[in-house]
Amino acid sequence: MLGFFRKKNSDKNRETWIIAGLGNPGPEYSDSRHNCGFRAIDKLKEKIAPNEKELQKFKGKYISCLYNDAKIILLKPETYMNNSGESINAAMHWFKTDESRLIVIYDDFDLPAGQIRIRSKGSAGTHNGMKSVLQYTDTDEFVRIRIGIGPKEKEMDIIKFVLGTFPRDQKERMDNAFDRAAEAALAIIKSGVNDAMNRFNQASIS
């Protein structure tokens, strides 16, 4: 009986992290450049929660699992990109998690395709999904992992570009980028953001 109470107490005292990947729901968007965040969440599921059931809540889909003695919420907002913050903010309130344990993964056309960059805080730039996250959480003090999808041709419409699919010669490179983004998120939880930045921000595109 004593062991039972210890286990319950341990579960209650675990840190809860939310790793949110930004994207658009629906099969028509599944392979688009704008769904890099969703693809990275899929990689995380393969790595740490292959048998966990996907649940529906917070206007999104999520999986709850354990990693490094922390509770991890893998979240895909289904509000469409421009309202991503609504889902993330709802999950943060439900799990009583603040910005210090939030990681957001998303696409960035200012980075070369396949490159990833970790930042500990900062502005949303031109990314509408991130603008929504900053608006709903009322802070920019959370970790983000950017996955490069650029360069975009200057004359090409931004929406057409981000909703387009990767050319065939970039698909293997991008699959590797999704995997590295997933590994970077786990490194942040296990070793801290500074160590993760040292490891992953200098990595070359493969």
mmCIF file of C-alpha atoms in Angstrom:
data_model
loop_
_atom_site.group_PDB
_atom_site.id
_atom_site.type_symbol
_atom_site.label_atom_id
_atom_site.label_comp_id
_atom_site.label_asym_id
_atom_site.label_seq_id
_atom_site.Cartn_x
_atom_site.Cartn_y
_atom_site.Cartn_z
ATOM 1 C CA MET A 1 0.000 0.000 0.000
ATOM 2 C CA LEU A 2 2.879 2.352 0.780
ATOM 3 C CA GLY A 3 4.269 1.842 -2.722
ATOM 4 C CA PHE A 4 0.899 2.840 -4.208
ATOM 5 C CA PHE A 5 0.903 6.180 -2.393
ATOM 6 C CA ARG A 6 4.468 6.887 -3.434
ATOM 7 C CA LYS A 7 3.587 6.297 -7.062
ATOM 8 C CA LYS A 8 0.552 8.598 -6.924
ATOM 9 C CA ASN A 9 2.589 11.311 -5.226
ATOM 10 C CA SER A 10 5.357 10.951 -7.827
ATOM 11 C CA ASP A 11 2.852 11.344 -10.696
ATOM 12 C CA LYS A 12 1.394 14.455 -9.089
ATOM 13 C CA ASN A 13 4.794 16.122 -8.641
ATOM 14 C CA ARG A 14 6.122 15.513 -12.139
ATOM 15 C CA GLU A 15 6.872 18.517 -14.317
ATOM 16 C CA THR A 16 4.531 18.851 -17.286
ATOM 17 C CA TRP A 17 5.933 20.022 -20.616
ATOM 18 C CA ILE A 18 3.873 20.944 -23.659
ATOM 19 C CA ILE A 19 5.480 20.449 -27.066
ATOM 20 C CA ALA A 20 3.210 21.998 -29.676
ATOM 21 C CA GLY A 21 3.716 21.629 -33.410
ATOM 22 C CA LEU A 22 2.021 24.170 -35.642
ATOM 23 C CA GLY A 23 0.171 23.204 -38.806
ATOM 24 C CA ASN A 24 -3.212 22.931 -40.497
ATOM 25 C CA PRO A 25 -5.559 19.940 -40.022
ATOM 26 C CA GLY A 26 -6.826 17.868 -42.932
ATOM 27 C CA PRO A 27 -5.264 15.610 -45.569
ATOM 28 C CA GLU A 28 -5.042 18.443 -48.099
ATOM 29 C CA TYR A 29 -2.431 20.163 -45.899
ATOM 30 C CA SER A 30 -0.588 17.136 -44.515
ATOM 31 C CA ASP A 31 2.438 17.394 -46.833
ATOM 32 C CA SER A 32 2.595 21.181 -47.053
ATOM 33 C CA ARG A 33 5.592 23.260 -45.980
ATOM 34 C CA HIS A 34 3.380 24.874 -43.339
ATOM 35 C CA ASN A 35 2.916 21.548 -41.524
ATOM 36 C CA CYS A 36 6.500 21.087 -40.354
ATOM 37 C CA GLY A 37 5.373 21.362 -36.737
ATOM 38 C CA PHE A 38 2.875 18.534 -37.140
ATOM 39 C CA ARG A 39 5.520 16.371 -38.827
ATOM 40 C CA ALA A 40 7.950 16.922 -35.943
ATOM 41 C CA ILE A 41 5.241 15.926 -33.449
ATOM 42 C CA ASP A 42 4.731 12.721 -35.453
ATOM 43 C CA LYS A 43 8.455 11.991 -35.056
ATOM 44 C CA LEU A 44 8.217 12.600 -31.323
ATOM 45 C CA LYS A 45 5.315 10.177 -31.087
ATOM 46 C CA GLU A 46 7.418 7.516 -32.833
ATOM 47 C CA LYS A 47 10.287 8.107 -30.410
ATOM 48 C CA ILE A 48 8.600 8.372 -27.000
ATOM 49 C CA ALA A 49 4.931 7.412 -27.349
ATOM 50 C CA PRO A 50 4.483 4.852 -30.140
ATOM 51 C CA ASN A 51 1.646 3.056 -28.361
ATOM 52 C CA GLU A 52 -0.162 6.004 -26.793
ATOM 53 C CA LYS A 53 -3.649 6.895 -27.979
ATOM 54 C CA GLU A 54 -4.247 10.305 -29.557
ATOM 55 C CA LEU A 55 -6.899 12.260 -27.669
ATOM 56 C CA GLN A 56 -9.117 15.189 -28.685
ATOM 57 C CA LYS A 57 -9.237 18.304 -26.465
ATOM 58 C CA PHE A 58 -8.198 21.974 -26.417
ATOM 59 C CA LYS A 59 -9.420 22.347 -30.028
ATOM 60 C CA GLY A 60 -6.628 20.009 -31.012
ATOM 61 C CA LYS A 61 -5.224 16.503 -30.824
ATOM 62 C CA TYR A 62 -2.753 15.499 -28.138
ATOM 63 C CA ILE A 63 -0.850 12.584 -26.677
ATOM 64 C CA SER A 64 0.235 12.337 -23.037
ATOM 65 C CA CYS A 65 3.354 10.320 -22.195
ATOM 66 C CA LEU A 66 6.429 10.244 -19.966
ATOM 67 C CA TYR A 67 10.008 11.180 -20.843
ATOM 68 C CA ASN A 68 12.984 11.800 -18.538
ATOM 69 C CA ASP A 69 10.628 11.536 -15.532
ATOM 70 C CA ALA A 70 8.492 14.412 -16.880
ATOM 71 C CA LYS A 71 4.962 14.353 -18.235
ATOM 72 C CA ILE A 72 4.993 15.336 -21.914
ATOM 73 C CA ILE A 73 2.010 16.628 -23.887
ATOM 74 C CA LEU A 74 2.462 16.384 -27.654
ATOM 75 C CA LEU A 75 -0.064 18.835 -29.085
ATOM 76 C CA LYS A 76 -1.336 19.517 -32.600
ATOM 77 C CA PRO A 77 -3.730 22.497 -32.604
ATOM 78 C CA GLU A 78 -6.634 21.996 -35.026
ATOM 79 C CA THR A 79 -7.752 25.627 -35.039
ATOM 80 C CA TYR A 80 -5.916 26.216 -38.336
ATOM 81 C CA MET A 81 -2.591 27.999 -38.267
ATOM 82 C CA ASN A 82 -3.749 31.562 -37.623
ATOM 83 C CA ASN A 83 -5.492 30.603 -34.342
ATOM 84 C CA SER A 84 -2.909 28.143 -33.012
ATOM 85 C CA GLY A 85 -2.498 30.091 -29.780
ATOM 86 C CA GLU A 86 -6.063 29.372 -28.695
ATOM 87 C CA SER A 87 -5.365 25.647 -28.449
ATOM 88 C CA ILE A 88 -1.942 26.045 -26.846
ATOM 89 C CA ASN A 89 -3.215 28.488 -24.227
ATOM 90 C CA ALA A 90 -6.096 26.147 -23.324
ATOM 91 C CA ALA A 91 -3.685 23.231 -22.855
ATOM 92 C CA MET A 92 -1.345 25.350 -20.717
ATOM 93 C CA HIS A 93 -4.210 26.307 -18.402
ATOM 94 C CA TRP A 94 -5.515 22.744 -18.153
ATOM 95 C CA PHE A 95 -2.126 21.232 -17.307
ATOM 96 C CA LYS A 96 -1.050 24.262 -15.202
ATOM 97 C CA THR A 97 2.081 24.672 -17.316
ATOM 98 C CA ASP A 98 3.742 28.040 -17.763
ATOM 99 C CA GLU A 99 5.904 29.385 -20.587
ATOM 100 C CA SER A 100 9.091 27.934 -19.047
ATOM 101 C CA ARG A 101 7.890 24.447 -20.049
ATOM 102 C CA LEU A 102 6.446 25.242 -23.471
ATOM 103 C CA ILE A 103 8.192 24.340 -26.744
ATOM 104 C CA VAL A 104 6.670 25.379 -30.075
ATOM 105 C CA ILE A 105 7.860 23.862 -33.360
ATOM 106 C CA TYR A 106 7.063 25.568 -36.674
ATOM 107 C CA ASP A 107 8.225 26.306 -40.230
ATOM 108 C CA ASP A 108 10.374 29.293 -41.230
ATOM 109 C CA PHE A 109 11.024 30.362 -44.828
ATOM 110 C CA ASP A 110 13.887 32.621 -43.699
ATOM 111 C CA LEU A 111 15.960 29.495 -42.981
ATOM 112 C CA PRO A 112 17.267 27.180 -45.719
ATOM 113 C CA ALA A 113 15.216 24.030 -46.227
ATOM 114 C CA GLY A 114 16.236 21.367 -43.720
ATOM 115 C CA GLN A 115 18.015 23.646 -41.241
ATOM 116 C CA ILE A 116 16.717 23.949 -37.678
ATOM 117 C CA ARG A 117 17.229 26.739 -35.164
ATOM 118 C CA ILE A 118 16.368 26.826 -31.462
ATOM 119 C CA ARG A 119 15.602 30.137 -29.750
ATOM 120 C CA SER A 120 14.812 30.641 -26.079
ATOM 121 C CA LYS A 121 12.491 33.606 -26.771
ATOM 122 C CA GLY A 122 11.753 36.264 -29.372
ATOM 123 C CA SER A 123 9.221 37.789 -31.701
ATOM 124 C CA ALA A 124 6.858 35.984 -34.059
ATOM 125 C CA GLY A 125 8.430 37.498 -37.155
ATOM 126 C CA THR A 126 6.122 37.070 -40.158
ATOM 127 C CA HIS A 127 4.647 33.766 -38.967
ATOM 128 C CA ASN A 128 0.898 34.108 -38.325
ATOM 129 C CA GLY A 129 0.724 30.967 -36.209
ATOM 130 C CA MET A 130 3.381 32.317 -33.884
ATOM 131 C CA LYS A 131 1.658 35.701 -33.753
ATOM 132 C CA SER A 132 -1.403 33.866 -32.451
ATOM 133 C CA VAL A 133 0.643 31.985 -29.838
ATOM 134 C CA LEU A 134 2.168 35.226 -28.544
ATOM 135 C CA GLN A 135 -1.254 36.869 -28.483
ATOM 136 C CA TYR A 136 -2.996 34.111 -26.519
ATOM 137 C CA THR A 137 -0.149 33.363 -24.094
ATOM 138 C CA ASP A 138 0.755 37.043 -23.679
ATOM 139 C CA THR A 139 4.467 36.242 -23.629
ATOM 140 C CA ASP A 140 7.403 35.616 -25.949
ATOM 141 C CA GLU A 141 9.456 33.933 -23.207
ATOM 142 C CA PHE A 142 9.130 30.347 -24.425
ATOM 143 C CA VAL A 143 11.364 28.078 -26.453
ATOM 144 C CA ARG A 144 10.744 27.672 -30.142
ATOM 145 C CA ILE A 145 12.276 25.340 -32.725
ATOM 146 C CA ARG A 146 12.191 26.686 -36.280
ATOM 147 C CA ILE A 147 12.414 24.315 -39.230
ATOM 148 C CA GLY A 148 13.735 25.908 -42.407
ATOM 149 C CA ILE A 149 11.642 25.668 -45.574
ATOM 150 C CA GLY A 150 13.348 28.396 -47.645
ATOM 151 C CA PRO A 151 14.373 30.098 -49.674
ATOM 152 C CA LYS A 152 11.161 31.482 -51.105
ATOM 153 C CA GLU A 153 11.421 33.050 -54.534
ATOM 154 C CA LYS A 154 10.883 36.802 -54.128
ATOM 155 C CA GLU A 155 8.049 37.020 -56.628
ATOM 156 C CA MET A 156 6.183 33.997 -55.261
ATOM 157 C CA ASP A 157 3.106 34.558 -53.082
ATOM 158 C CA ILE A 158 3.822 33.653 -49.423
ATOM 159 C CA ILE A 159 0.586 31.716 -48.903
ATOM 160 C CA LYS A 160 1.063 29.736 -52.100
ATOM 161 C CA PHE A 161 4.614 28.906 -51.054
ATOM 162 C CA VAL A 162 3.905 27.728 -47.504
ATOM 163 C CA LEU A 163 0.864 25.698 -48.563
ATOM 164 C CA GLY A 164 2.848 24.059 -51.360
ATOM 165 C CA THR A 165 4.661 20.745 -50.978
ATOM 166 C CA PHE A 166 8.379 20.089 -50.870
ATOM 167 C CA PRO A 167 10.040 19.182 -54.176
ATOM 168 C CA ARG A 168 11.156 15.586 -54.489
ATOM 169 C CA ASP A 169 14.849 16.406 -54.028
ATOM 170 C CA GLN A 170 14.145 18.002 -50.619
ATOM 171 C CA LYS A 171 11.953 15.299 -49.107
ATOM 172 C CA GLU A 172 14.726 13.200 -47.520
ATOM 173 C CA ARG A 173 16.412 16.337 -46.199
ATOM 174 C CA MET A 174 13.163 17.535 -44.650
ATOM 175 C CA ASP A 175 12.433 14.149 -43.093
ATOM 176 C CA ASN A 176 15.839 14.384 -41.417
ATOM 177 C CA ALA A 177 14.979 17.916 -40.264
ATOM 178 C CA PHE A 178 11.732 16.745 -38.653
ATOM 179 C CA ASP A 179 13.692 14.040 -36.840
ATOM 180 C CA ARG A 180 16.339 16.529 -35.642
ATOM 181 C CA ALA A 181 13.639 18.939 -34.457
ATOM 182 C CA ALA A 182 12.116 16.113 -32.407
ATOM 183 C CA GLU A 183 15.517 15.233 -30.943
ATOM 184 C CA ALA A 184 16.118 18.914 -30.168
ATOM 185 C CA ALA A 185 12.865 19.130 -28.207
ATOM 186 C CA LEU A 186 13.859 16.122 -26.123
ATOM 187 C CA ALA A 187 17.336 17.581 -25.557
ATOM 188 C CA ILE A 188 15.770 20.807 -24.245
ATOM 189 C CA ILE A 189 13.767 18.825 -21.687
ATOM 190 C CA LYS A 190 16.669 16.601 -20.683
ATOM 191 C CA SER A 191 19.644 19.000 -20.743
ATOM 192 C CA GLY A 192 18.284 22.548 -21.033
ATOM 193 C CA VAL A 193 17.903 25.013 -23.874
ATOM 194 C CA ASN A 194 21.505 26.266 -23.897
ATOM 195 C CA ASP A 195 22.931 22.780 -24.300
ATOM 196 C CA ALA A 196 20.385 22.027 -27.034
ATOM 197 C CA MET A 197 21.257 25.234 -28.901
ATOM 198 C CA ASN A 198 24.957 24.338 -28.782
ATOM 199 C CA ARG A 199 24.212 20.895 -30.175
ATOM 200 C CA PHE A 200 21.618 21.620 -32.828
ATOM 201 C CA ASN A 201 22.069 25.210 -33.997
ATOM 202 C CA GLN A 202 25.498 24.426 -35.386
ATOM 203 C CA ALA A 203 24.464 21.204 -37.105
ATOM 204 C CA SER A 204 24.823 21.170 -40.873
ATOM 205 C CA ILE A 205 21.984 20.314 -43.231
ATOM 206 C CA SER A 206 22.057 16.650 -44.253
#
